[in-house]
Coordinates of C-alpha atoms in Angstrom, one line a residue:
M17 CA 110.0 206.9 56.2
D18 CA 111.2 208.7 59.3
R19 CA 111.7 211.9 57.3
L20 CA 108.2 212.0 55.9
P21 CA 105.9 214.6 57.4
E22 CA 103.2 213.4 59.7
E23 CA 100.4 214.3 57.3
V24 CA 101.9 212.0 54.6
I25 CA 102.3 209.1 57.1
L26 CA 98.7 209.5 58.3
H27 CA 97.6 209.4 54.7
I28 CA 99.5 206.2 54.2
L29 CA 98.0 204.7 57.4
G30 CA 94.5 205.3 55.9
F31 CA 95.2 202.6 53.4
L32 CA 96.4 200.0 55.9
K33 CA 94.2 197.4 57.7
V34 CA 93.5 197.7 61.4
P35 CA 95.9 194.9 62.5
D36 CA 98.7 196.5 60.6
I37 CA 98.1 199.9 62.2
V38 CA 98.1 198.3 65.6
H39 CA 101.4 196.5 64.9
L40 CA 103.0 199.7 63.7
Q41 CA 102.4 201.3 67.1
A42 CA 105.1 199.1 68.6
V43 CA 107.9 200.5 66.3
S44 CA 108.6 203.8 68.1
S45 CA 107.0 206.5 70.2
R46 CA 106.4 208.5 67.0
Y47 CA 104.4 205.8 65.3
L48 CA 102.6 205.1 68.6
A49 CA 101.3 208.6 68.5
L50 CA 100.5 208.5 64.8
G51 CA 99.0 205.1 65.1
R52 CA 96.5 206.4 67.6
D53 CA 95.5 209.5 65.7
N54 CA 92.0 210.5 66.6
A55 CA 90.9 211.3 63.1
L56 CA 92.2 208.0 61.8
W57 CA 90.3 205.9 64.3
K58 CA 87.2 208.1 63.9
T59 CA 87.2 207.1 60.3
E60 CA 87.7 203.4 61.1
C61 CA 84.7 203.5 63.6
F62 CA 82.5 205.2 61.0
E63 CA 83.4 202.6 58.3
D64 CA 81.8 199.8 60.5
S65 CA 78.9 201.9 61.7
R66 CA 75.2 201.5 60.8
A67 CA 75.1 205.0 59.3
E68 CA 77.8 204.1 56.7
S69 CA 76.1 200.8 55.9
L70 CA 72.8 202.7 55.3
R71 CA 74.6 205.2 53.0
R72 CA 76.1 202.4 50.9
R73 CA 72.8 200.7 50.8
N74 CA 71.0 203.8 49.5
M75 CA 73.8 204.3 46.9
L76 CA 73.3 200.7 45.7
L77 CA 69.5 201.2 45.6
G78 CA 69.9 204.2 43.4
M79 CA 72.0 202.3 40.9
Q80 CA 69.5 199.5 40.5
D81 CA 67.5 198.9 37.3
A82 CA 64.1 200.6 37.1
R83 CA 62.3 197.2 36.8
I84 CA 64.0 195.9 40.0
A85 CA 62.9 199.1 41.8
E86 CA 59.3 198.6 40.6
L87 CA 59.4 195.1 42.0
R88 CA 60.9 196.4 45.3
N89 CA 58.1 198.9 45.7
A90 CA 55.5 196.2 45.1
V91 CA 57.1 194.1 47.9
A92 CA 57.1 197.1 50.2
A93 CA 53.4 197.6 49.7
L94 CA 52.6 194.1 51.1
P95 CA 51.3 194.1 54.7
G96 CA 53.8 192.9 57.2
P97 CA 54.1 193.3 61.0
D98 CA 57.9 193.2 60.9
L99 CA 58.3 196.3 58.7
T100 CA 58.7 199.7 60.3
A101 CA 58.0 203.0 58.6
W102 CA 61.7 203.5 58.1
D103 CA 62.0 200.1 56.4
V104 CA 59.1 200.8 54.1
S105 CA 60.6 204.1 53.1
Q106 CA 64.0 202.5 52.4
L107 CA 62.4 199.6 50.4
R108 CA 60.4 202.0 48.2
G109 CA 63.6 203.9 47.5
S110 CA 62.1 207.4 47.2
P111 CA 64.2 209.7 45.1
Q112 CA 66.8 211.7 47.0
P113 CA 67.7 215.3 46.2
R114 CA 71.1 215.5 44.5
A115 CA 73.7 218.0 45.6
S116 CA 75.8 217.5 42.4
N117 CA 75.5 216.0 39.0
D118 CA 78.9 214.4 39.3
P119 CA 78.4 210.9 40.9
A120 CA 81.8 211.0 42.6
A121 CA 81.1 214.4 44.1
E122 CA 77.6 213.3 45.1
A123 CA 79.1 210.3 46.9
R124 CA 81.6 212.5 48.8
I125 CA 78.8 214.8 49.9
Q126 CA 76.6 212.0 51.1
R127 CA 79.4 210.4 52.9
A128 CA 80.2 213.7 54.7
R129 CA 76.6 214.0 55.7
A130 CA 76.5 210.5 57.0
L131 CA 79.7 211.1 59.0
A132 CA 78.4 214.3 60.5
N133 CA 75.1 212.5 61.4
W134 CA 76.8 209.5 63.0
E135 CA 79.6 211.4 64.9
P136 CA 78.9 210.6 68.6
G137 CA 81.2 213.4 70.0
Y138 CA 80.1 216.9 70.6
P139 CA 82.1 220.0 69.7
D140 CA 83.3 220.6 73.3
E141 CA 83.8 216.8 74.0
R142 CA 87.1 214.9 73.5
L143 CA 86.4 211.3 72.6
D144 CA 89.3 208.9 72.2
Y145 CA 88.2 207.1 69.0
Y146 CA 90.9 204.5 69.5
D147 CA 89.2 203.4 72.7
E148 CA 85.9 203.6 70.8
Y149 CA 87.1 201.2 68.2
V150 CA 88.4 198.8 70.8
H151 CA 85.1 198.9 72.7
R152 CA 83.1 198.3 69.5
H153 CA 85.1 195.4 68.2
A154 CA 87.4 193.8 70.8
P155 CA 86.2 190.7 72.7
V156 CA 84.3 191.3 76.0
K157 CA 85.8 189.9 79.2
V158 CA 84.4 190.0 82.7
A159 CA 86.5 189.6 85.9
W160 CA 84.6 188.9 89.1
L161 CA 85.7 190.4 92.4
H162 CA 86.5 188.0 95.2
L163 CA 83.8 188.3 97.9
P164 CA 84.5 187.2 101.5
K165 CA 83.5 183.7 102.5
A166 CA 80.8 183.0 105.0
Q167 CA 82.5 182.8 108.4
A168 CA 79.9 180.8 110.3
S169 CA 79.5 178.1 107.7
D170 CA 81.5 174.9 106.9
K171 CA 80.3 175.1 103.3
E172 CA 82.1 176.9 100.4
E173 CA 79.6 179.8 100.5
Y174 CA 80.3 183.4 99.7
R175 CA 78.7 186.5 100.8
E176 CA 76.4 188.5 98.5
A177 CA 76.6 192.1 97.7
T178 CA 73.3 194.0 98.3
G179 CA 74.4 197.2 96.5
C180 CA 77.4 199.1 95.3
A181 CA 78.8 202.6 94.8
T182 CA 82.1 204.1 93.8
L183 CA 84.7 206.3 95.5
D184 CA 86.2 208.5 92.8
G185 CA 89.6 210.2 92.7
E186 CA 90.4 213.9 92.1
D187 CA 90.5 213.3 88.3
G188 CA 86.9 211.9 88.4
N189 CA 87.9 208.3 87.6
V190 CA 86.8 205.5 89.8
N191 CA 89.4 204.3 92.3
H192 CA 87.4 202.1 94.8
L193 CA 84.2 200.1 94.7
V194 CA 82.3 200.1 98.0
A195 CA 79.5 197.5 98.6
P196 CA 77.4 196.3 101.6
L197 CA 77.2 192.6 102.0
D198 CA 74.2 190.5 103.2
D199 CA 75.8 190.0 106.6
G200 CA 75.6 193.7 107.3
S201 CA 79.3 194.4 106.7
I202 CA 80.9 196.9 104.2
C203 CA 83.7 195.9 101.9
M204 CA 86.0 198.1 99.6
W205 CA 87.9 197.0 96.6
D206 CA 90.7 198.8 94.7
V207 CA 89.7 199.0 91.0
S208 CA 91.9 201.9 90.0
N209 CA 93.2 202.0 86.4
R210 CA 96.7 201.0 85.3
S211 CA 99.2 203.7 84.2
T212 CA 102.8 203.8 83.1
S213 CA 104.0 204.0 86.7
M214 CA 101.3 202.1 88.6
A215 CA 100.0 198.5 88.2
G216 CA 96.5 199.5 89.1
G217 CA 94.2 198.1 91.9
R218 CA 93.6 194.7 90.3
G219 CA 90.4 194.3 92.3
R220 CA 92.1 193.8 95.7
L221 CA 89.9 193.7 98.8
T222 CA 91.4 196.6 100.8
A223 CA 89.0 197.0 103.7
Q224 CA 86.2 195.2 105.4
S225 CA 84.1 196.1 108.4
C226 CA 82.7 193.8 111.0
P227 CA 79.5 191.9 110.2
G228 CA 76.3 193.5 111.5
L229 CA 77.5 197.1 111.2
L230 CA 74.5 198.2 109.1
T231 CA 71.9 196.0 110.8
G232 CA 72.8 196.4 114.5
T233 CA 72.9 192.7 115.1
P234 CA 75.6 190.5 116.6
P235 CA 78.3 189.5 114.2
D236 CA 77.4 185.8 114.4
D237 CA 73.7 186.4 113.6
T238 CA 74.2 186.5 109.9
E239 CA 70.8 185.0 109.1
K240 CA 68.9 187.9 110.6
S241 CA 71.3 190.3 108.9
H242 CA 70.6 188.6 105.6
I243 CA 66.9 189.1 106.0
M244 CA 67.3 192.8 106.9
M245 CA 69.7 193.6 104.0
T246 CA 67.6 191.9 101.3
E247 CA 64.1 192.7 102.4
T248 CA 63.6 195.9 100.5
G249 CA 65.5 195.0 97.4
A250 CA 66.4 198.5 96.5
V251 CA 69.0 198.9 93.8
E252 CA 70.0 202.5 94.4
C253 CA 70.7 201.9 98.1
V254 CA 74.3 203.2 98.4
S255 CA 75.7 206.7 97.8
I256 CA 79.3 208.0 98.4
D257 CA 80.4 211.6 99.0
N258 CA 83.9 211.8 97.4
V259 CA 84.8 215.0 99.1
T260 CA 83.9 214.2 102.7
R261 CA 84.5 210.4 102.2
R262 CA 81.2 209.6 103.8
G263 CA 79.0 206.8 102.7
Y264 CA 75.2 206.6 103.0
F265 CA 73.6 203.1 103.2
A266 CA 69.9 202.5 103.2
V267 CA 68.7 199.4 105.1
Q268 CA 64.9 199.1 105.4
R269 CA 63.7 202.4 107.0
S270 CA 67.1 203.5 108.2
L271 CA 69.8 205.6 106.6
H272 CA 73.3 204.9 108.0
E273 CA 76.1 207.4 107.6
V274 CA 79.5 205.7 107.6
D275 CA 83.0 207.1 107.6
I276 CA 84.7 205.4 104.6
N277 CA 88.2 205.9 106.0
T278 CA 87.5 203.9 109.2
L279 CA 84.3 202.0 108.2
Q280 CA 82.7 203.2 111.4
L281 CA 79.1 204.2 111.9
V282 CA 78.7 208.0 112.3
S283 CA 74.9 208.5 112.5
T284 CA 71.6 206.9 111.7
T285 CA 68.4 208.6 110.4
H286 CA 65.1 206.8 110.4
Y287 CA 62.1 207.3 108.0
P288 CA 58.5 206.2 108.2
W289 CA 58.7 204.0 105.2
P290 CA 61.3 201.6 103.7
I291 CA 63.9 203.5 101.6
T292 CA 63.8 202.5 97.9
A293 CA 66.2 205.0 96.3
L294 CA 69.1 207.3 97.0
S295 CA 70.5 210.1 94.9
E296 CA 74.1 210.9 94.4
A297 CA 75.9 212.4 97.4
K298 CA 77.8 215.7 97.1
N299 CA 79.2 217.9 99.8
T300 CA 77.3 221.0 98.7
T301 CA 74.0 219.3 97.8
P302 CA 71.5 217.6 100.2
L303 CA 70.9 213.9 99.6
T304 CA 67.5 213.1 98.2
I305 CA 65.9 210.0 99.7
G306 CA 62.9 208.2 98.2
T307 CA 60.7 205.9 100.3
N308 CA 57.7 204.0 99.3
W309 CA 55.4 207.0 99.8
T310 CA 57.5 210.1 100.4
V311 CA 60.6 212.0 99.2
H312 CA 63.0 213.6 101.7
L313 CA 66.0 215.9 101.6
H314 CA 68.8 214.9 103.9
D315 CA 71.5 217.4 104.8
P316 CA 74.3 215.7 106.7
R317 CA 75.5 219.1 108.0
D318 CA 72.3 219.5 109.9
S319 CA 72.4 217.7 113.2
A320 CA 68.6 218.0 113.5
S321 CA 68.2 215.5 110.7
A322 CA 68.8 212.5 113.0
S323 CA 65.5 211.1 114.3
P324 CA 64.5 208.3 116.7
P325 CA 63.3 205.0 115.2
P326 CA 59.7 205.1 114.0
N327 CA 56.9 202.9 115.0
T328 CA 57.4 199.9 112.8
T329 CA 53.9 198.5 113.4
N330 CA 51.8 201.4 112.4
A331 CA 53.6 203.6 109.9
E332 CA 51.8 206.7 108.9
L333 CA 52.6 209.5 106.5
P334 CA 54.2 212.5 108.3
N335 CA 52.0 215.6 108.8
P336 CA 53.4 218.5 106.9
S337 CA 52.0 221.0 109.3
T338 CA 54.0 219.6 112.2
T339 CA 57.2 218.8 110.3
S340 CA 60.2 221.1 110.5
T341 CA 61.9 222.6 107.5
A342 CA 64.9 220.4 108.0
S343 CA 62.8 217.3 107.5
S344 CA 60.4 218.6 104.9
H345 CA 59.1 216.0 102.5
A346 CA 56.9 215.4 99.5
T347 CA 54.1 212.9 99.5
L348 CA 53.8 210.6 96.4
A349 CA 50.4 209.7 94.9
Q350 CA 51.7 206.3 93.8
P351 CA 54.3 204.2 95.6
G352 CA 57.6 202.9 94.3
P353 CA 60.4 205.4 93.4
L354 CA 63.4 203.4 92.1
S355 CA 65.8 206.0 90.8
I356 CA 66.7 209.7 91.6
L357 CA 68.7 211.9 89.4
H358 CA 70.2 215.3 90.3
D359 CA 70.5 217.6 87.3
P360 CA 72.1 221.0 87.6
F361 CA 70.7 222.2 84.2
P362 CA 68.9 224.6 84.0
N363 CA 68.4 224.8 87.8
P364 CA 69.0 222.5 90.8
S365 CA 66.5 219.9 89.6
I366 CA 65.5 216.6 91.1
W367 CA 64.1 213.9 88.8
L368 CA 62.3 211.0 90.3
A369 CA 61.2 207.8 88.5
G370 CA 59.9 204.4 89.4
R371 CA 56.9 202.1 89.2
F372 CA 54.7 205.0 88.2
T373 CA 54.4 206.1 84.6
S374 CA 55.8 209.7 84.8
L375 CA 59.0 211.4 85.7
L376 CA 58.5 213.8 88.6
H377 CA 60.4 217.0 88.5
Y378 CA 61.2 218.9 91.7
D379 CA 63.2 222.2 92.1
R380 CA 65.4 222.0 95.2
R381 CA 64.8 225.7 95.9
F382 CA 61.0 225.2 96.1
F383 CA 60.9 221.7 97.5
P384 CA 58.5 219.9 98.3
R385 CA 56.4 221.6 95.6
L386 CA 56.2 219.5 92.4
L387 CA 57.4 221.6 89.5
N388 CA 56.2 219.5 86.6
T389 CA 56.1 216.0 85.2
L390 CA 57.2 214.2 82.0
H391 CA 54.8 211.5 80.9
S392 CA 56.4 208.3 79.8
G393 CA 53.8 205.6 80.0
A394 CA 56.5 203.1 81.0
R395 CA 57.8 202.0 84.4
I396 CA 61.3 203.3 84.8
A397 CA 63.9 201.3 86.7
S398 CA 67.0 203.5 86.2
L399 CA 67.9 207.1 85.3
A400 CA 71.2 208.4 84.0
S401 CA 72.4 211.7 82.6
L402 CA 74.4 212.7 79.5
P403 CA 75.7 216.3 79.8
Y404 CA 75.0 217.1 76.2
P405 CA 71.8 218.1 74.3
L406 CA 69.5 215.6 72.7
I407 CA 69.5 215.8 68.9
P408 CA 65.9 215.7 67.7
Q409 CA 64.9 213.0 65.1
S410 CA 63.9 215.7 62.7
L411 CA 67.6 216.7 62.3
D412 CA 68.6 213.2 61.2
L413 CA 70.5 213.8 58.0
I414 CA 70.0 210.3 56.7
R415 CA 66.3 210.0 57.3
N416 CA 65.6 213.6 56.4
P417 CA 67.7 214.5 53.3
E418 CA 66.2 218.0 53.1
T419 CA 67.7 218.9 56.5
G420 CA 70.7 221.1 56.3
L421 CA 74.1 220.4 58.0
S422 CA 74.0 223.8 59.7
A423 CA 70.9 223.0 61.7
L424 CA 72.6 219.9 63.1
V425 CA 75.7 221.8 64.0
A426 CA 73.6 224.5 65.8
A427 CA 71.8 221.8 67.8
R428 CA 75.1 220.2 68.9
I429 CA 76.6 223.4 70.2
A430 CA 73.5 224.4 72.1
P431 CA 73.5 223.9 75.9
G432 CA 71.5 221.1 77.3
T433 CA 71.3 217.7 79.0
T434 CA 69.9 214.4 78.0
I435 CA 68.2 212.1 80.6
L436 CA 68.6 208.4 79.8
A437 CA 65.9 206.1 81.2
A438 CA 65.7 202.2 81.3
A439 CA 62.1 201.2 81.5
E440 CA 59.5 198.5 80.9
Y441 CA 56.5 199.1 78.6
K442 CA 53.9 196.4 78.2
G443 CA 56.3 193.7 79.1
K444 CA 59.1 194.8 76.7
G445 CA 62.1 197.0 77.2
S446 CA 62.0 200.7 76.5
L447 CA 65.0 202.9 76.2
E448 CA 64.0 206.5 76.5
L449 CA 65.8 209.8 76.0
Y450 CA 64.5 213.1 77.3
G451 CA 66.2 216.4 76.3
L452 CA 66.5 219.4 78.6
P453 CA 65.5 222.0 77.8
R454 CA 62.4 220.4 76.4
V455 CA 62.7 218.7 73.0
Q456 CA 60.7 215.9 71.6
P457 CA 61.7 212.8 73.6
Y458 CA 62.7 209.6 71.9
Q459 CA 61.4 206.2 73.1
N460 CA 62.8 203.0 71.6
R461 CA 60.2 200.4 72.4
Q462 CA 60.6 198.3 69.3
T463 CA 64.2 197.1 69.2
A464 CA 65.6 197.8 72.7
S465 CA 64.8 194.4 74.2
A466 CA 62.1 191.7 74.5
S467 CA 62.3 191.9 78.3
K468 CA 62.3 194.9 80.7
L469 CA 65.4 197.1 81.0
L470 CA 67.1 197.3 84.4
A471 CA 70.0 199.7 84.1
V472 CA 71.4 202.3 81.8
A473 CA 74.6 204.5 81.6
P474 CA 76.5 206.5 79.1
H475 CA 79.7 204.7 78.1
G476 CA 82.1 206.7 75.9
G477 CA 80.4 207.6 72.7
R478 CA 77.7 205.0 73.2
I479 CA 74.8 204.1 75.6
V480 CA 74.9 200.8 77.4
F481 CA 71.9 199.2 79.1
S482 CA 70.9 195.8 80.6
D483 CA 67.7 193.8 80.3
G484 CA 66.0 190.9 82.1
D485 CA 67.6 188.3 79.9
G486 CA 71.1 189.0 81.1
N487 CA 72.1 191.0 78.0
L488 CA 74.2 194.1 78.0
K489 CA 73.5 196.1 74.8
W490 CA 75.4 199.0 73.4
V491 CA 73.7 201.5 71.0
E492 CA 74.7 204.8 69.5
R493 CA 73.7 208.0 71.3
D494 CA 70.6 208.2 69.1
G495 CA 69.2 205.4 71.2
F496 CA 68.4 203.2 68.2
S497 CA 71.5 202.2 66.2
H498 CA 72.8 198.9 67.5
V499 CA 76.5 198.5 68.2
R500 CA 77.0 195.2 70.0
T501 CA 75.4 192.8 72.5
F502 CA 76.9 190.6 75.3
N503 CA 75.2 188.2 77.6
I504 CA 76.5 188.2 81.1
N505 CA 75.8 184.5 81.6
E506 CA 78.6 183.7 79.1
A507 CA 81.1 185.0 81.7
L508 CA 79.8 183.5 84.9
P509 CA 82.4 181.8 87.1
S510 CA 82.7 178.1 86.6
G511 CA 82.6 175.4 89.2
S512 CA 82.7 176.5 92.8
G513 CA 85.2 179.3 92.3
E514 CA 82.6 181.8 93.6
G515 CA 80.5 179.2 95.4
R516 CA 78.0 179.0 92.6
Q517 CA 77.6 176.8 89.5
S518 CA 78.2 178.1 86.0
A519 CA 75.5 178.3 83.5
T520 CA 77.7 176.1 81.2
G521 CA 78.9 173.6 83.8
E522 CA 77.4 170.4 85.2
D523 CA 74.0 172.0 85.4
Q524 CA 73.6 171.6 81.6
S525 CA 73.1 167.8 81.9
A526 CA 69.8 166.4 80.6
Y527 CA 67.2 165.2 83.0
G528 CA 63.6 164.1 83.1
I529 CA 61.6 162.2 80.5
W530 CA 61.7 165.1 78.1
G531 CA 65.5 165.3 78.1
S532 CA 65.5 169.0 78.8
T533 CA 68.4 170.9 80.3
A534 CA 68.6 173.5 83.1
G535 CA 69.8 176.1 80.6
E536 CA 66.4 175.8 78.8
M537 CA 64.4 176.5 82.0
P538 CA 63.3 180.0 82.7
G539 CA 65.0 182.0 85.4
Q540 CA 68.3 180.1 85.2
G541 CA 70.5 183.0 84.3
D542 CA 71.9 186.0 86.1
I543 CA 71.0 189.7 85.3
V544 CA 72.8 193.0 85.7
Q545 CA 71.1 195.3 88.1
K546 CA 73.5 198.3 88.1
I547 CA 76.1 199.6 85.6
T548 CA 78.8 202.1 86.7
P549 CA 81.5 203.3 84.2
T550 CA 85.0 203.6 85.6
H551 CA 85.5 206.7 83.4
P552 CA 82.2 208.6 83.7
V553 CA 81.2 210.9 80.9
S554 CA 81.3 214.5 82.0
A555 CA 81.2 217.9 80.2
S556 CA 85.0 217.9 80.4
S557 CA 85.5 214.3 79.3
T558 CA 88.9 213.5 77.7
G559 CA 90.2 210.3 76.4
T560 CA 92.4 207.9 78.4
G561 CA 94.8 207.2 75.6
A562 CA 96.9 209.3 73.3
A563 CA 94.3 212.1 73.4
S564 CA 95.2 212.7 77.0
G565 CA 98.8 213.5 76.1
L566 CA 101.7 211.2 75.6
G567 CA 104.1 213.4 77.5
E568 CA 102.4 212.9 80.9
R569 CA 104.5 211.0 83.4
Q570 CA 101.6 208.8 84.6
R571 CA 99.7 208.4 81.3
Q572 CA 96.9 205.8 81.7
D573 CA 96.9 202.7 79.5
V574 CA 94.4 202.7 76.7
N575 CA 91.2 200.7 77.0
Q576 CA 90.6 201.6 80.7
S577 CA 87.0 202.8 80.4
N578 CA 85.6 199.6 81.9
L579 CA 82.2 198.9 83.5
L580 CA 81.5 197.9 87.1
L581 CA 78.6 195.4 87.3
W582 CA 76.4 194.4 90.2
T583 CA 74.3 191.3 89.3
G584 CA 71.0 189.9 90.7
D585 CA 72.9 187.1 92.4
G586 CA 75.0 189.5 94.4
R587 CA 78.1 189.3 92.2
L588 CA 80.5 192.2 91.6
G589 CA 82.5 192.3 88.4
V590 CA 84.5 194.4 86.1
L591 CA 83.7 194.3 82.3
G592 CA 86.6 195.1 80.0
F593 CA 87.5 194.8 76.4
G594 CA 90.4 192.8 74.9
P595 CA 91.9 189.3 75.4
G596 CA 93.4 190.0 78.9
N597 CA 91.8 190.1 82.3
P598 CA 90.2 193.5 83.0
L599 CA 91.7 193.5 86.4
G600 CA 95.2 192.8 85.1
E601 CA 95.6 189.7 87.3
D602 CA 98.3 187.3 86.4
Q603 CA 97.6 183.7 85.6
W604 CA 99.8 182.4 88.4
R605 CA 97.6 184.1 91.0
E606 CA 94.7 182.0 90.0
E607 CA 96.8 178.9 90.0
V608 CA 98.1 179.6 93.5
D609 CA 94.5 180.1 94.8
V610 CA 93.5 176.8 93.3
A611 CA 96.5 175.0 94.8
A612 CA 96.0 176.5 98.2
E613 CA 92.7 174.7 98.5
S614 CA 93.3 171.3 100.2
T615 CA 92.4 168.0 98.6
E616 CA 89.9 167.3 101.3
Q617 CA 88.0 170.5 100.8
R618 CA 87.9 169.9 97.0
A619 CA 86.7 166.3 97.5
K620 CA 84.0 167.5 100.0
G621 CA 82.8 170.2 97.7
D622 CA 82.6 167.8 94.7
A623 CA 80.6 165.3 96.8
E624 CA 78.2 167.9 97.9
R625 CA 77.7 169.2 94.4
Q626 CA 77.2 165.7 93.0
Y627 CA 74.7 164.8 95.7
G628 CA 72.8 168.1 95.1
M629 CA 72.6 167.5 91.4
A630 CA 71.5 163.9 91.9
M631 CA 68.7 164.9 94.2
R632 CA 67.6 167.7 91.8
R633 CA 67.5 165.4 88.8
A634 CA 65.5 162.8 90.8
L635 CA 62.9 165.4 91.9
E636 CA 62.6 166.9 88.4
R637 CA 62.3 163.4 86.9
N638 CA 59.5 162.6 89.3
A639 CA 57.7 165.8 88.5
D640 CA 57.9 165.1 84.8
E641 CA 56.5 161.6 85.4
V642 CA 53.6 163.0 87.5
R643 CA 52.7 165.5 84.8
F644 CA 52.8 162.7 82.2
V645 CA 50.7 160.2 84.2
R646 CA 48.2 162.9 85.1
G647 CA 47.0 163.2 81.5
L648 CA 46.7 159.5 80.7
G649 CA 43.0 159.2 81.8
M650 CA 41.7 162.2 79.9
L651 CA 41.0 160.1 76.7
M652 CA 39.3 157.2 78.5

């Protein structure tokens, strides 16, 4: 076996099942490299994809008897709200043009077309398909970061994160997570990846500033700090410059610049309206700031950008005729920007989206003049960028059999960028893809979600987004083909480990005369407000496993492209794939933390929880009885 050429071994591996291929990797370094061959795992990913299932379905439809096909067409002609145009065309089984009279050759040609149509990678992109297979099929695990406890409280309460941003390393991967807390402090966790020579960060809390740093209040006045930190409710309120290691934190109308190395306040800039969105921070690019009614460019290198506090009682729009160039701004016709995206293609562009129904496009060279708009019709909550062109729906080789493979290849190698948008349209979720330069946008408003979308990000060869029901959904890069779904409420911490009750703990007990449970009540679950990949997709993306080179001294472990999550309840977590903890924590650490808590503290916490649940059940039972008695006299 060891004397066989690699091509022969790879051909043999193609007949093995996935568990056998994984076990073979432990034999030797040679079989480790062969067992993670990119072409092998690309085929495995394709075999379980929706594109391959559609191809097999079309092949079976073509082999059916003519009488069954006639009956199928009759059923397809019946009216039904659940059938889309694509479903009707598939049920009718319209004849497909044949490339060969040989059935075996025809099957090979159609399979090659389906593979080319499904392939998520672009010609200049290196995707690790072993990681792709793990992310598509392995169990999802979430590890929650340990937040500091409330200092001025005798209860087991924990602070809440009011935002988050990442501090990246030289290789572009995320090393630290930086987040402001509701007491006005700043914390930093080490979330770096594991490698062959390093154990990784494991989510350790590495630094914490004093409370009140961002609010200017005394450290013991945490109640006032909590009100100030949570009043605006902005999601994109933190931005980190990885070169200068400066952080920018938006609190109400103030923008605070903080030195990440020392966690000390450097400067503060005030704006006439509450800040609702910040762009990414780069050393060579001014920071774009969105307020309720204006858009500003903030250059940290310009000392004139600092301004005195505005009049908080009578806020007025700045007068452009009396405003200097350093503080030039654009006035919005409608309030509510929620997300700002910097796109270098084809020029230094600024894309702004929010509660209005269009994407606003500014050119930094001609700011504050509005360049153009992209009408969406939906209210967009989050923007993200994929540094590859959007493939039009007209080039879909499965839906359009007359389309040639050469046209698809030409579209893939063309320069371009795709803007991803998570939005809400008429109460339902809308996943929208906009191609630059301009191509026909794609808006998935049918199968994205029954509730509004909150966040979106590219994740490997897929797109991940969150909705208002607590779901995380992965789809292919076409924005439609479903990959998998995970609900964040299935991974909430149980008991009082994080100072909150689990969605599957004691709160599930029945109460009231109707015997309902808390899990059936609306608004009982958590949601994901922001998604940040630890291995961002860039134009020079490479895999983290064997595709990165087995000969490197510090090769990263596979399956390290995790997701950093910030939830609506102020939790921070790391979502990974596989049976182990995404942070790599040992089981003994959790046992030591539990044993360190004294018996008196546990007894006190249990008594408080039982008393709270008893009072809640009593009040809810009383409310049920009042509603029941209220309707007894209606029939008299």
